[in-house]
Short mmCIF file of C-alpha atoms and ligand atoms in Angstrom, two decimals:
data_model
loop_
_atom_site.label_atom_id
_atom_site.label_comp_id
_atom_site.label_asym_id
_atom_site.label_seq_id
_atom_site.Cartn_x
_atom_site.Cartn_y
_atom_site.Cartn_z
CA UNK A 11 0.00 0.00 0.00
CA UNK A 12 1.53 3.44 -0.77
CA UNK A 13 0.67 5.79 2.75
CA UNK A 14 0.89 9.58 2.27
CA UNK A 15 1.39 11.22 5.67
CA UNK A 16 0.41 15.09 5.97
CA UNK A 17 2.47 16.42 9.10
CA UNK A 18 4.96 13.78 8.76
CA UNK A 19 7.22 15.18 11.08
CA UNK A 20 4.86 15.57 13.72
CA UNK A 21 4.18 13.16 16.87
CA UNK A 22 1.38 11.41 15.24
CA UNK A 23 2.70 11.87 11.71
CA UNK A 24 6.09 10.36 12.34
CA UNK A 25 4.58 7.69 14.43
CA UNK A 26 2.45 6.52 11.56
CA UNK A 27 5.48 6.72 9.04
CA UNK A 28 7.09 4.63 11.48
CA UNK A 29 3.95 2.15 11.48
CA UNK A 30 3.42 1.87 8.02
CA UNK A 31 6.71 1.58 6.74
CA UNK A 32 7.85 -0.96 9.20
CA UNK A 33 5.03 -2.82 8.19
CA UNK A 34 6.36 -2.77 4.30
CA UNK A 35 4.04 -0.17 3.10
CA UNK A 36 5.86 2.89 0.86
CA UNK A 37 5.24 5.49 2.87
CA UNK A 38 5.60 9.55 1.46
CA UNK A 39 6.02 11.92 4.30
CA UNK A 40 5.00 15.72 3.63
CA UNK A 41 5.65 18.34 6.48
CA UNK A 42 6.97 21.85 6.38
CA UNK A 43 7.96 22.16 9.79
CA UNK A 44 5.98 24.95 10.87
CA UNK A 45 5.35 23.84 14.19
CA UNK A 46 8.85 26.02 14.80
CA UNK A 47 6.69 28.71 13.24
CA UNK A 48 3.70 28.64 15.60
CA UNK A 49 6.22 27.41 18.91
CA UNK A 50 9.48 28.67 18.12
CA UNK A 51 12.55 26.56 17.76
CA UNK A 52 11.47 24.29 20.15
CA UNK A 53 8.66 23.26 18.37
CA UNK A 54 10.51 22.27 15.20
CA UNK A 55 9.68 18.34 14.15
CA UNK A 56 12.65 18.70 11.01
CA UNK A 57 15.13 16.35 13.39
CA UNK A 58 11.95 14.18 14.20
CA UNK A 59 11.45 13.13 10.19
CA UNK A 60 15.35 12.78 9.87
CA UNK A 61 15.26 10.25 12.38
CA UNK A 62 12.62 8.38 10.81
CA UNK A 63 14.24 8.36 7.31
CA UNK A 64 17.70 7.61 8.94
CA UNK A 65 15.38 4.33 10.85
CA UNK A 66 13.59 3.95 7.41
CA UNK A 67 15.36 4.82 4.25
CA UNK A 68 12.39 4.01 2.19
CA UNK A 69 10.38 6.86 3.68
CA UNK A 70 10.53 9.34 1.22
CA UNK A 71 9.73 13.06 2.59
CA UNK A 72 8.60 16.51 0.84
CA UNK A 73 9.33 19.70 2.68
CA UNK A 74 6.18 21.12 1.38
CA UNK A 75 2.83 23.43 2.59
CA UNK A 76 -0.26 20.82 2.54
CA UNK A 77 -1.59 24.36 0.70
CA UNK A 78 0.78 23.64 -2.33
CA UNK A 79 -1.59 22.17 -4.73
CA UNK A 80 1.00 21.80 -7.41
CA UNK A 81 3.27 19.79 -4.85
CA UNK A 82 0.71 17.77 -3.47
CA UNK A 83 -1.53 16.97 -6.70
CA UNK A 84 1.21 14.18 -7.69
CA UNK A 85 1.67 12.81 -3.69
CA UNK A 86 -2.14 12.14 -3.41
CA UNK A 87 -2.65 10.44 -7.13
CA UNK A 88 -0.61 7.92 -5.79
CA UNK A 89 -1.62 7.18 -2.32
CA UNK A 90 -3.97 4.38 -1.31
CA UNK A 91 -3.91 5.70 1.90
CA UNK A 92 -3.71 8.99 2.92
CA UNK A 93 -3.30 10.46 6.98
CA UNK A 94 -3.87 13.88 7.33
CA UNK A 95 -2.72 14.85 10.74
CA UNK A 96 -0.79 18.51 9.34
CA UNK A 97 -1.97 20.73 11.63
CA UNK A 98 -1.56 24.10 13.98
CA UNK A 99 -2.62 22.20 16.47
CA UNK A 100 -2.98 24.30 19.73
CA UNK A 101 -6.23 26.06 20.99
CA UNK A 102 -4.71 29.02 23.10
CA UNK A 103 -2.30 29.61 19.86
CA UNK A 104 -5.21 29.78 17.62
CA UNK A 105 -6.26 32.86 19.44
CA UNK A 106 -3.23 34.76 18.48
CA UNK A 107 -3.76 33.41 15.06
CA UNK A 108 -6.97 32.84 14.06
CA UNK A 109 -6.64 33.21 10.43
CA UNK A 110 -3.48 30.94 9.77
CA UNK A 111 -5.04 27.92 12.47
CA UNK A 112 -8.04 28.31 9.95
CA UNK A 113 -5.73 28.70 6.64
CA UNK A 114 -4.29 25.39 7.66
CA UNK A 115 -6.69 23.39 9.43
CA UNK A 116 -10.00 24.11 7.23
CA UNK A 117 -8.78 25.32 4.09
CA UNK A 118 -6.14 22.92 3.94
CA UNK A 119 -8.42 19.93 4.75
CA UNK A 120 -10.88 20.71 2.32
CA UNK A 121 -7.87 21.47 -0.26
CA UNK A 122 -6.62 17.70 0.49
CA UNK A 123 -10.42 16.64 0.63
CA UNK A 124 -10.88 18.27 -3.10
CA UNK A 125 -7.86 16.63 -4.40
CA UNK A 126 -8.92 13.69 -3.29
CA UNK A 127 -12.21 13.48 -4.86
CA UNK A 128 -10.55 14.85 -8.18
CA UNK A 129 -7.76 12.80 -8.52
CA UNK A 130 -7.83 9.69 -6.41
CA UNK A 131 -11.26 8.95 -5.31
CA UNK A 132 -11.04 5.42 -4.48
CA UNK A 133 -8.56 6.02 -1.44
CA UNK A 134 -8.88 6.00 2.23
CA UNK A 135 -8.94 9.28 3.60
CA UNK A 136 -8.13 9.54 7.81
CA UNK A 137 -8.29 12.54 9.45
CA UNK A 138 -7.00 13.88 12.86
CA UNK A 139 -9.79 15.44 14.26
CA UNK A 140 -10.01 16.48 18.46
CA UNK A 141 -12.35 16.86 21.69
CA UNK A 142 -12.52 19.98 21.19
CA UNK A 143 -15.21 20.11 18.50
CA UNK A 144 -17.23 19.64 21.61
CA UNK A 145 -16.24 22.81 23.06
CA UNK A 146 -16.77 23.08 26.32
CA UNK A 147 -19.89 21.48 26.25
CA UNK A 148 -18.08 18.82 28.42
CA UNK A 149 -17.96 21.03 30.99
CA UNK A 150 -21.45 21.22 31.42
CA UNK A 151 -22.09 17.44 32.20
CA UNK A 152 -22.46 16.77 36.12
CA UNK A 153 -19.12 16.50 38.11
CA UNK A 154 -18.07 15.34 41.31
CA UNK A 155 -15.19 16.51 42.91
CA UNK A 156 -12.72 13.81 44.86
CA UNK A 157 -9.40 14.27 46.81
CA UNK A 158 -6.89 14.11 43.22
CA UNK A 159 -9.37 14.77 40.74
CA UNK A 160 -12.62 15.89 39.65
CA UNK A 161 -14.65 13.07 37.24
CA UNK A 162 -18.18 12.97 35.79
CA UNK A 163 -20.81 11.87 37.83
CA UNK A 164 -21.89 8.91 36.78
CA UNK A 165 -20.94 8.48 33.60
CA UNK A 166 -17.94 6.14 31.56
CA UNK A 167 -16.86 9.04 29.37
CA UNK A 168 -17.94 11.45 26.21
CA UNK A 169 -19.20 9.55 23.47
CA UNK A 170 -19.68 11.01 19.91
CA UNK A 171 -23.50 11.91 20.82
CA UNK A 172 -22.38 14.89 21.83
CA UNK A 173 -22.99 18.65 21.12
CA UNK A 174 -20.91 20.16 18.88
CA UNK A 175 -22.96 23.25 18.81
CA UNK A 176 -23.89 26.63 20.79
CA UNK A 177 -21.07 26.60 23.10
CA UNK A 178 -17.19 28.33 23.27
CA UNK A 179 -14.52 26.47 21.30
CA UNK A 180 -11.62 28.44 20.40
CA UNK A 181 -10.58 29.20 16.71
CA UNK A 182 -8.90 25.64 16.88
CA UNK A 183 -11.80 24.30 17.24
CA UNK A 184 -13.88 25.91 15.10
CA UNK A 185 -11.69 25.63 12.18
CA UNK A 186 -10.81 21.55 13.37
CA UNK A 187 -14.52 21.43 13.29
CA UNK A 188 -14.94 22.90 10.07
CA UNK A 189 -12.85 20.29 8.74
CA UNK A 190 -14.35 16.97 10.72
CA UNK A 191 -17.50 18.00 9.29
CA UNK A 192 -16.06 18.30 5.54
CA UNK A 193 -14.37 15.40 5.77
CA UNK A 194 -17.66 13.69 6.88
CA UNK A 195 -19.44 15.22 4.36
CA UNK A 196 -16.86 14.01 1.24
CA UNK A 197 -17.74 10.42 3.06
CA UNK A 198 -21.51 11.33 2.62
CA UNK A 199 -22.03 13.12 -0.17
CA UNK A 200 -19.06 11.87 -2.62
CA UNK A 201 -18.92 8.12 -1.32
CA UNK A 202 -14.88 9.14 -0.26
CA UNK A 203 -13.68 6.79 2.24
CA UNK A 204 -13.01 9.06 5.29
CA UNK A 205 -12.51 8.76 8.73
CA UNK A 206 -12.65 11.08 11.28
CA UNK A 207 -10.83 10.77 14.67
CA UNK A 208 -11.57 13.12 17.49
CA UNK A 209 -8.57 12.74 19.52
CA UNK A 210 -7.18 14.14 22.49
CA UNK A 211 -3.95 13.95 24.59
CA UNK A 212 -1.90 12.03 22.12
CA UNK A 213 1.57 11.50 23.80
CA UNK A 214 5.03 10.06 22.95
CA UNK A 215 8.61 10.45 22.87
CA UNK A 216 8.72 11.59 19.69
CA UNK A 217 6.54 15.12 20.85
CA UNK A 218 8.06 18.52 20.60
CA UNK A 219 6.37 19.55 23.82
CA UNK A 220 5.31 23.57 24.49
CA UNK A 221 3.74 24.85 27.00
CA UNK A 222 0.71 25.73 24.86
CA UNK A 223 0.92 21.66 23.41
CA UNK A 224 1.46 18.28 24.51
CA UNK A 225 1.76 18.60 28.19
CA UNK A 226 2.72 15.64 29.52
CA UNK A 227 6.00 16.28 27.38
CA UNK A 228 6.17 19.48 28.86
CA UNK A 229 5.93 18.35 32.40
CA UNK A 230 8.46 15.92 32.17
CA UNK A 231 10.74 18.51 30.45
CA UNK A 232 9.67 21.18 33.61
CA UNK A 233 10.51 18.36 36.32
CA UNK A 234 13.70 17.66 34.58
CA UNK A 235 14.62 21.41 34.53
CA UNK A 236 13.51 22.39 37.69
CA UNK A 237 11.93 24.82 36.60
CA UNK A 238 8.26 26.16 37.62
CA UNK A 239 5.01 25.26 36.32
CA UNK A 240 1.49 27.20 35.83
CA UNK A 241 -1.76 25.07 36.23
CA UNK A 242 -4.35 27.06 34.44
CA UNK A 243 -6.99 26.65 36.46
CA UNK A 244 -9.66 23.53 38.85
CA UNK A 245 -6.23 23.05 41.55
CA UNK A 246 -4.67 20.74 39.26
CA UNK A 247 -7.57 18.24 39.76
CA UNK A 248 -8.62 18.25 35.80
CA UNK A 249 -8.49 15.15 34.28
CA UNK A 250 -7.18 14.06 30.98
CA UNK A 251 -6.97 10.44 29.13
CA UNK A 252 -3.73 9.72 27.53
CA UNK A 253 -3.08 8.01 24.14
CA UNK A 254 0.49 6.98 22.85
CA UNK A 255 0.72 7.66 19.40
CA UNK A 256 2.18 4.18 18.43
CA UNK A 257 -1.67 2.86 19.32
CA UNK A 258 -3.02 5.81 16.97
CA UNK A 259 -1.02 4.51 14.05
CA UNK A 260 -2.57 1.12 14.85
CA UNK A 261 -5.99 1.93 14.96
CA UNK A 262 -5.59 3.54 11.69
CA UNK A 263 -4.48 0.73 10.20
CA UNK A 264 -7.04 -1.34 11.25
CA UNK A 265 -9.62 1.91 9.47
CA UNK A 266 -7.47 1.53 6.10
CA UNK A 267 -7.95 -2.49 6.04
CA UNK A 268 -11.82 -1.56 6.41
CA UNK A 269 -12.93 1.66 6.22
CA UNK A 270 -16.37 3.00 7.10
CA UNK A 271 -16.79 6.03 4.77
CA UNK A 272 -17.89 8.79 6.63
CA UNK A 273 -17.67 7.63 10.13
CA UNK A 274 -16.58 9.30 13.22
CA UNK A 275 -14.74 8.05 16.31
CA UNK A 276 -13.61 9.38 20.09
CA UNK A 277 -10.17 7.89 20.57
CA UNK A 278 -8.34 8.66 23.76
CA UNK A 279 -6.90 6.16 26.30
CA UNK A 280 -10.01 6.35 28.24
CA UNK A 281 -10.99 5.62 31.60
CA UNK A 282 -7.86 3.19 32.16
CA UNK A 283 -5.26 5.95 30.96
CA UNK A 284 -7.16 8.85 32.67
CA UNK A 285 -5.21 11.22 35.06
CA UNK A 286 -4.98 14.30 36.86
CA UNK A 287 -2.59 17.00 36.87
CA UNK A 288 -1.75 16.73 40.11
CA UNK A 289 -2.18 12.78 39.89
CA UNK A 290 0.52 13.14 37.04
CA UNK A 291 2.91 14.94 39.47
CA UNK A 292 2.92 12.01 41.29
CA UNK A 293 3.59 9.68 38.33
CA UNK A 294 6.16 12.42 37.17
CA UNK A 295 7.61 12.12 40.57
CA UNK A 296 8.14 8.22 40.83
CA UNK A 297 9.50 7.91 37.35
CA UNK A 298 11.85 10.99 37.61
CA UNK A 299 13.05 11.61 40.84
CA UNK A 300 11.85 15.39 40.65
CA UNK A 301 9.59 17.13 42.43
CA UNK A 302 7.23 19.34 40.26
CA UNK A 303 7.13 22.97 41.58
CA UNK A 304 3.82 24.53 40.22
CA UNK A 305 1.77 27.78 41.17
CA UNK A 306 -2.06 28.18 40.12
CA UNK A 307 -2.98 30.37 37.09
CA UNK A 308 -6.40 31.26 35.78
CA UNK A 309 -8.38 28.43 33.35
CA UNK A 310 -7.67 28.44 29.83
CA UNK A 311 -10.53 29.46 27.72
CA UNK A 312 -12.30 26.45 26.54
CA UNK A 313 -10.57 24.18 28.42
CA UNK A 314 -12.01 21.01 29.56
CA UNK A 315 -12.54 20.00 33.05
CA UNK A 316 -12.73 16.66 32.98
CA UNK A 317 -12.76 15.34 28.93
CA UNK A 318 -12.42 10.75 29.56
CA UNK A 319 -13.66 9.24 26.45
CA UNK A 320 -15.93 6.65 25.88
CA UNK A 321 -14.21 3.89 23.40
CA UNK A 322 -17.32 1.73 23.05
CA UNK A 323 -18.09 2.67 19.38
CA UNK A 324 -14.07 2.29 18.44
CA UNK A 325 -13.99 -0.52 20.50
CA UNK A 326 -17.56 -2.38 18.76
CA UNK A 327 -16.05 -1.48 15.00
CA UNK A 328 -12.54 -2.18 15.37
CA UNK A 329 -11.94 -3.78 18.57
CA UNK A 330 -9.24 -1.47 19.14
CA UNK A 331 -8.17 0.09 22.65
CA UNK A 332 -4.80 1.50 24.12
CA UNK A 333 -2.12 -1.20 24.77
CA UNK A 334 0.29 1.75 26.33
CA UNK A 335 -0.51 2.07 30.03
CA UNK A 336 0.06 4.90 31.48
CA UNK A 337 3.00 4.47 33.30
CA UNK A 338 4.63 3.50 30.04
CA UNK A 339 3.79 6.40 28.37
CA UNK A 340 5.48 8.47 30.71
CA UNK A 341 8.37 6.70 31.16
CA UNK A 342 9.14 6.82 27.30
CA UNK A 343 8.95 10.51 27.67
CA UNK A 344 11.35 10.50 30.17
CA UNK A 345 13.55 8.17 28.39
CA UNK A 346 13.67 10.36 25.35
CA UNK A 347 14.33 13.63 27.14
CA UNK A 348 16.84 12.14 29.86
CA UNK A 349 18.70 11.48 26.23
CA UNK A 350 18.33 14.46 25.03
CA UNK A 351 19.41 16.71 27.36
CA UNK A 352 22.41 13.89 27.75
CA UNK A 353 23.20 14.98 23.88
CA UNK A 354 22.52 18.66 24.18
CA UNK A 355 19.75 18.83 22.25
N1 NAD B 413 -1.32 15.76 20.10
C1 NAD B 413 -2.54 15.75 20.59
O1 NAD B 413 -2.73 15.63 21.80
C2 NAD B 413 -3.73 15.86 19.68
C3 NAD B 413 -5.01 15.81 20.24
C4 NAD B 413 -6.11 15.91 19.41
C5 NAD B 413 -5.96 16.07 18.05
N2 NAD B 413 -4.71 16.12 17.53
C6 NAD B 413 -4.58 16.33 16.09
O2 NAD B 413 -3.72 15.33 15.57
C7 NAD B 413 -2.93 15.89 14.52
C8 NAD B 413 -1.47 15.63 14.80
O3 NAD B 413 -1.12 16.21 16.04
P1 NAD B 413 0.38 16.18 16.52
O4 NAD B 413 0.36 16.19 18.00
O5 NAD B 413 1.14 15.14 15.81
O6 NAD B 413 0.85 17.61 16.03
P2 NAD B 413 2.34 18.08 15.67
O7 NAD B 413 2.35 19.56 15.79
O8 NAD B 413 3.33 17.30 16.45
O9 NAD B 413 2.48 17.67 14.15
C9 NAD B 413 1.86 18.38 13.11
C10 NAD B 413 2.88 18.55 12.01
O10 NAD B 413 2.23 19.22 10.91
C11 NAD B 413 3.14 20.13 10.36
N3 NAD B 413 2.38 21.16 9.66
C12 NAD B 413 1.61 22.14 10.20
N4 NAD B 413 1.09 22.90 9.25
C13 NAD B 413 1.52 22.39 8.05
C14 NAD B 413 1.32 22.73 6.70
N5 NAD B 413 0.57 23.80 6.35
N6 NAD B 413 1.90 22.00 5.74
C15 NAD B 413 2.68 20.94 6.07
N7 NAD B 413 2.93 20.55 7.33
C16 NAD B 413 2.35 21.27 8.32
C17 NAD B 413 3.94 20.65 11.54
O11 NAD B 413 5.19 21.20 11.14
C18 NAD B 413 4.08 19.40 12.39
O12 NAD B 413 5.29 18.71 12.11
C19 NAD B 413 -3.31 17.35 14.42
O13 NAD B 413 -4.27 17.48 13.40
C20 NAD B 413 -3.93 17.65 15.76
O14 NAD B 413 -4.88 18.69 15.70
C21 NAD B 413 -3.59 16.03 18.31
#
């Protein structure tokens, strides 16, 4: 199978180039790195992809814009499978930018999405889509609040009944929605085998971790330092489900070998891989050695205060849920930075 990744470079991207060409597939990787652009330098995924293509020499990689029709007309002819996870991909960014998070994230969906339908309409189509279509609409389902963590009141987790509608999402997700709905609609409409993921919390080694993305990177990187953290917001006792991106790459596999056009999933690591802030100090603590010194900011707008998702329909299709624990998940992290910092990078 020929696999085009968009956002090659990227955790999830690199992950799946990783996947897929381990597996045998001819995987093309497009990226053009501007996660530096919307983090600064620390954000840049270029040594990420040269890591995979030094692992895999058969990945073959464009430094290209997924904007650049010209560029990408060829790369999508030829793909049987194509993984669109190219993306600015943080909501407090998107506020700064509004018009480039919706440049890339709509426009350049439905760009990909029209290329597809003109020029290679029988391939799979996945996209990377997130909780936070929902908005904070998760916020308004009942809580209780415990010694660590807050957690819904009765309920497993979000499942993809929810509201996307009349509540505050951010540019990111307003333009991410803008997108999951296109992407369902080319399912719909023109038959196009899509996909759409909404994901959340997708962690790794492989992660350029910000403050304003991938956090549990970021935490690790903050404990390492010594430096100080700010908890926007609920004590620390929001809770998050983690997903390694190796299991993401899986699942999307298991989409490709039978894809449901149009379909729409909540992938996360669910109530298993669910944590706290302050329940991931701990964790942090144990697998580090470092005490996490934090001080309490105000809540991020939009942010969730408890987002566990509900696997069932992933789970009923595809039989697919997390095989990274937790604990594994952060101790990758730690791995990779503990080398990192040991090369001076
Ligand atoms: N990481 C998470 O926790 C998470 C959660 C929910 C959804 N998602 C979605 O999953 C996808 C992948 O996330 P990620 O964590 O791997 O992000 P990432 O930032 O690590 O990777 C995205 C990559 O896309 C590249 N890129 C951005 N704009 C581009 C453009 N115009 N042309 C070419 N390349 C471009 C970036 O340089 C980066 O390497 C995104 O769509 C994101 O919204 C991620």
């Amino acid at each position: 199978m020929r696999v085009l990744v968009t956002g090659g470079a990227g955790l999830v991207g690199s992950e799946c180039c990783r996947h897929f060409a381990g597996r045998g597939h001819e995987v093309t990787s497009v990226d053009n790195y501007s996660r530096a652009t919307f983090f600064g330098s620390e954000g840049d995924t270029s040594s990420t992809i040269a890591a995979v293509c030094r692992d895999h020499p058969g990945v073959e990689h464009h430094e290209a814009d997924i904007r650049d029709v010209v560029r990408l007309r060829p790369l999508v002819r030829q793909a049987d499978l194509v993984i669109h996870t190219a993306a600015q991909p943080s909501h407090s960014r998107s506020i700064e930018i509004p018009l480039e998070d919706f440049s890339v994230n709509a426009a350049g969906t439905l760009g990909l999405l029209e290329l597809m339908r003109t020029e290679r309409p029988g391939a799979v189509f996945i996209y990377c889509s997130t909780n936070k279509v929902y908005g904070d609409r998760p916020n308004s389902l009942p809580l209780v609040e415990k010694e660590t963590r807050f957690d819904y009141d009765g309920l497993e987790g979000v499942d993809e009944s929810m509201s996307l509608d009349q509540c505050l999402h951010t540019p990111f997700g307003v333009s991410k929605t803008a997108a999951d709905l296109y992407v369902q609609e080319y399912g719909r409409l023109h038959g196009l085998k899509t996909g759409v993921f909404r994901m959340g919390c997708i962690a790794g080694g492989a992660a350029k971790a910000t403050p304003a993305h991938n956090w549990e990177g970021y935490f690790m990187q903050v404990a390492l330092a010594g430096t100080e953290l700010t908890i926007h917001g609920y004590r620390g006792k929001q809770v998050r489900d983690v997903v390694h991106a190796r299991d993401i790459a899986r699942l999307f596999e298991m989409f490709a070998a039978a894809p449901r056009p149009g379909e729409v999933y909540n992938i996360g690591g669910g109530r298993a891989n669910s944590i706290s802030l302050l329940e991931s100090f701990e964790l942090i603590e144990r697998i580090s050695g470092r005490r996490i010194r934090s001080r309490l900011g105000p809540p991020r707008e939009g942010d969730h205060i408890v987002y566990i998702t509900d696997l069932g329909k992933v789970r009923r299709h595809y039989g697919w849920a997390p095989a990274v624990n937790l604990e594994d998940v952060f101790r990758e992290i730690h791995g990779y930075l503990v080398r990192s910092f040991a090369a001076g990078r």
